Coordinates of C-alpha atoms in Angstrom, one line a residue:
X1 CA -74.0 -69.0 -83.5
X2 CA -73.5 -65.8 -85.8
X3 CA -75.4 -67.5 -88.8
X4 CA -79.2 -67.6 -86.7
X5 CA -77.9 -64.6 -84.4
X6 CA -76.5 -61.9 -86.9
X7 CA -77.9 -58.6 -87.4
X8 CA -80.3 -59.2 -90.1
X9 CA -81.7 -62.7 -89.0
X10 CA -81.9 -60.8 -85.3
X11 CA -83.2 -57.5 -87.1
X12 CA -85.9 -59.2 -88.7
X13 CA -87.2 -61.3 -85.7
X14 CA -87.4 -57.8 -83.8
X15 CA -89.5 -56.9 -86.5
X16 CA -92.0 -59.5 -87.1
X17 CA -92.2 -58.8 -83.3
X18 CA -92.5 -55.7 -83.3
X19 CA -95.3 -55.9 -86.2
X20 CA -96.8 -58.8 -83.8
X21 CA -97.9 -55.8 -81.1
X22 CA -98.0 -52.7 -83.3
X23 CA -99.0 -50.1 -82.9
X24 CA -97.5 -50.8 -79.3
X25 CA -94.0 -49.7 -78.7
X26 CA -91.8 -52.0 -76.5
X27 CA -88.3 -51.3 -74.8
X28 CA -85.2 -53.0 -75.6
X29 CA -85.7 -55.3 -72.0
X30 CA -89.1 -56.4 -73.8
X31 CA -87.9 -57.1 -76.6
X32 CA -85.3 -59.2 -75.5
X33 CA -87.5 -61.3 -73.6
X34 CA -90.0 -61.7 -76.3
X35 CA -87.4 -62.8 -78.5
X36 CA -86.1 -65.6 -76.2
X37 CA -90.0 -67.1 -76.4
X38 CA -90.4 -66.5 -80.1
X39 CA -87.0 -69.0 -80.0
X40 CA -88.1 -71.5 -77.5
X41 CA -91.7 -71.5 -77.4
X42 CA -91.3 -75.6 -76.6
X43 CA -90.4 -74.8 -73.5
X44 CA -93.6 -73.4 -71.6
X45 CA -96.0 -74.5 -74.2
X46 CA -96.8 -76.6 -76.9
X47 CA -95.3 -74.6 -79.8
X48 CA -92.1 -76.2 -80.7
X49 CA -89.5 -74.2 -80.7
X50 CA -87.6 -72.5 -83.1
X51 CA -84.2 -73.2 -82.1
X52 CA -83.0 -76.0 -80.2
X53 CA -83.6 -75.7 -76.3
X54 CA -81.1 -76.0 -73.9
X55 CA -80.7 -75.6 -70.2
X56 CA -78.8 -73.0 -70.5
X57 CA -80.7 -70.9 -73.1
X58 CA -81.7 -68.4 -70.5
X59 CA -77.7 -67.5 -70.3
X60 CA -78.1 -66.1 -73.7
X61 CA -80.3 -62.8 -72.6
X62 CA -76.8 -61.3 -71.8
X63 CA -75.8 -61.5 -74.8
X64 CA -78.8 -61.4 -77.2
X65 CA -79.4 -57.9 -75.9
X66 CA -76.2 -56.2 -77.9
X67 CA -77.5 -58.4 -81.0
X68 CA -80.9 -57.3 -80.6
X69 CA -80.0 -53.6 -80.2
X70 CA -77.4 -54.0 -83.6
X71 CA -80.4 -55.7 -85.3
X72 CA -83.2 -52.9 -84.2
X73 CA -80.5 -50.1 -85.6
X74 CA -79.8 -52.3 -89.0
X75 CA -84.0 -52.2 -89.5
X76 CA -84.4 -49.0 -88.6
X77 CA -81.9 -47.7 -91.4
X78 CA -84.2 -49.9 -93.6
X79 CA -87.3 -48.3 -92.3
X80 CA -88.9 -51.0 -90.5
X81 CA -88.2 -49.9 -87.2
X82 CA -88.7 -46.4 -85.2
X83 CA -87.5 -45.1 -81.8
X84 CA -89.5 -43.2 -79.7
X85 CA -87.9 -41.1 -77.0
X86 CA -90.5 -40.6 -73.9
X87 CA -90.4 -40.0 -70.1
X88 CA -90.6 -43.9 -69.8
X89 CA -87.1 -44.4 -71.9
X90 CA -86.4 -45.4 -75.8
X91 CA -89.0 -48.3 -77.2
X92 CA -89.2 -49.1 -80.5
X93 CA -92.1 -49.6 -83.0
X94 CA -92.8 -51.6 -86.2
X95 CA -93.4 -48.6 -89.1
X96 CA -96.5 -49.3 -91.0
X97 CA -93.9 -50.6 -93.9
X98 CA -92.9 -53.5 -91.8
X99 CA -95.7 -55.8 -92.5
X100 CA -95.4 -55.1 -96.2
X101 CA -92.2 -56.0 -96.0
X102 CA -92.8 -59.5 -93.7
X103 CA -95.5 -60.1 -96.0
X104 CA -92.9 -60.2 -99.1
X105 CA -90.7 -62.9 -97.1
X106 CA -92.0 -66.0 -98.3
X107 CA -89.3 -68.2 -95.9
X108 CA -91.5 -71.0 -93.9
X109 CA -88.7 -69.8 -91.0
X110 CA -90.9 -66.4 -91.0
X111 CA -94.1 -67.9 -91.1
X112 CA -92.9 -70.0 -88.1
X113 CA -91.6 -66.8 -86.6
X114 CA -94.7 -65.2 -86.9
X115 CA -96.8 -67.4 -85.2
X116 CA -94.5 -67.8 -82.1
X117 CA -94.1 -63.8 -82.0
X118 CA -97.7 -63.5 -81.7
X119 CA -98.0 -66.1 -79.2
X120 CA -95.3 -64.3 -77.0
X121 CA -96.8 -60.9 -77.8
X122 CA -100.2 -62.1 -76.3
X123 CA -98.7 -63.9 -73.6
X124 CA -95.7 -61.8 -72.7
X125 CA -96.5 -58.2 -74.2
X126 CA -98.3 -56.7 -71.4
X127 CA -96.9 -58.2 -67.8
X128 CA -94.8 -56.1 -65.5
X129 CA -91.2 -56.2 -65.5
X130 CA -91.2 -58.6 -62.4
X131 CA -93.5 -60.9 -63.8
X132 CA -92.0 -61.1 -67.1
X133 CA -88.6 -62.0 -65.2
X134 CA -90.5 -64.4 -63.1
X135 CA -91.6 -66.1 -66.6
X136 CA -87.9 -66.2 -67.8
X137 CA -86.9 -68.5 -64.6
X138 CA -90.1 -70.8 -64.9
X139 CA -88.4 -73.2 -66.6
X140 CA -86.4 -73.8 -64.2
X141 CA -88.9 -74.1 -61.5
X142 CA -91.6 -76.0 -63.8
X143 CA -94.3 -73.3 -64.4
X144 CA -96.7 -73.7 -67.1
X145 CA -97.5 -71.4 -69.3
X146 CA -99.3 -68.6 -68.4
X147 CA -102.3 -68.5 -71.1
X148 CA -103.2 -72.3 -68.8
X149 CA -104.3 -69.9 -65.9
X150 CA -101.6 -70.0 -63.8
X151 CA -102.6 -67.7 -61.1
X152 CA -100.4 -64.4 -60.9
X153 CA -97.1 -64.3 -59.7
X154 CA -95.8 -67.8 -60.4
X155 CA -92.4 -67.7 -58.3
X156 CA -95.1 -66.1 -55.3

């Protein structure tokens, strides 16, 4: 699980996401969960996803969120990634090197990233907390994805 999950595959997916919304800044919470649809896209939508889905891929946000945080520190000491300290909390922002530096990757794996992260930036970027945890338990109740307008809030 280490070898798609380390700090530097993890570190890069936070930044392509990260470059997906920028100059929006997005807390760690966010990030997490954007990360978990940039992965399994194929299961609200007709992306496929990135890495195999299973029914209990939602159990992974526990644990993703350590990786995440390692990977945002590991890019930020490359200079891809900045923190911002405000009244809301920490978030984190692509630099304006980051897209230099996704444009250099030349992996079809990034290109693939890319297009989910901007998918789940559009869909994902701007709802509330509660309806961004609503989206994480649609799976499990059958809710389609939300850019097929589904009326707001799909657990109501």
């Amino acid at each position: 699980m280490l070898l798609f999950n380390g700090p530097v595959e993890v570190g890069i997916r936070a930044v392509i996401l990260l470059n997906a919304v920028f100059p929006q800044s997005l807390d760690l919470n966010r990030i997490t969960i954007l990360d978990h649809w940039t992965l399994h896209s194929g299961m609200i939508s007709d992306l496929p996803s990135v890495h195999p889905d299973r029914a209990n891929s939602l159990g992974e946000l526990g644990l993703k969120r350590g990786s995440i945080e390692q990977g945002l520190q590991l890019m930020r000491s490359a200079g891809m990634v900045s923190f911002i300290a405000s009244a809301e909390g920490l978030s984190y922002r692509a630099t304006e090197e980051a897209a230099g530096f996704l444009g250099l990757m030349e992996a079809p794996m990034v290109a693939a990233l890319g297009t989910r992260a901007e998918w789940a930036a559009n869909h994902f970027a701007e709802l509330t907390d509660t309806q961004a945890h609503q989206w994480m338990l649609s799976p499990l109740h059958g809710v389609e994805d939300p850019g097929k307008g589904n009326v707001w809030p799909p657990l109501a």
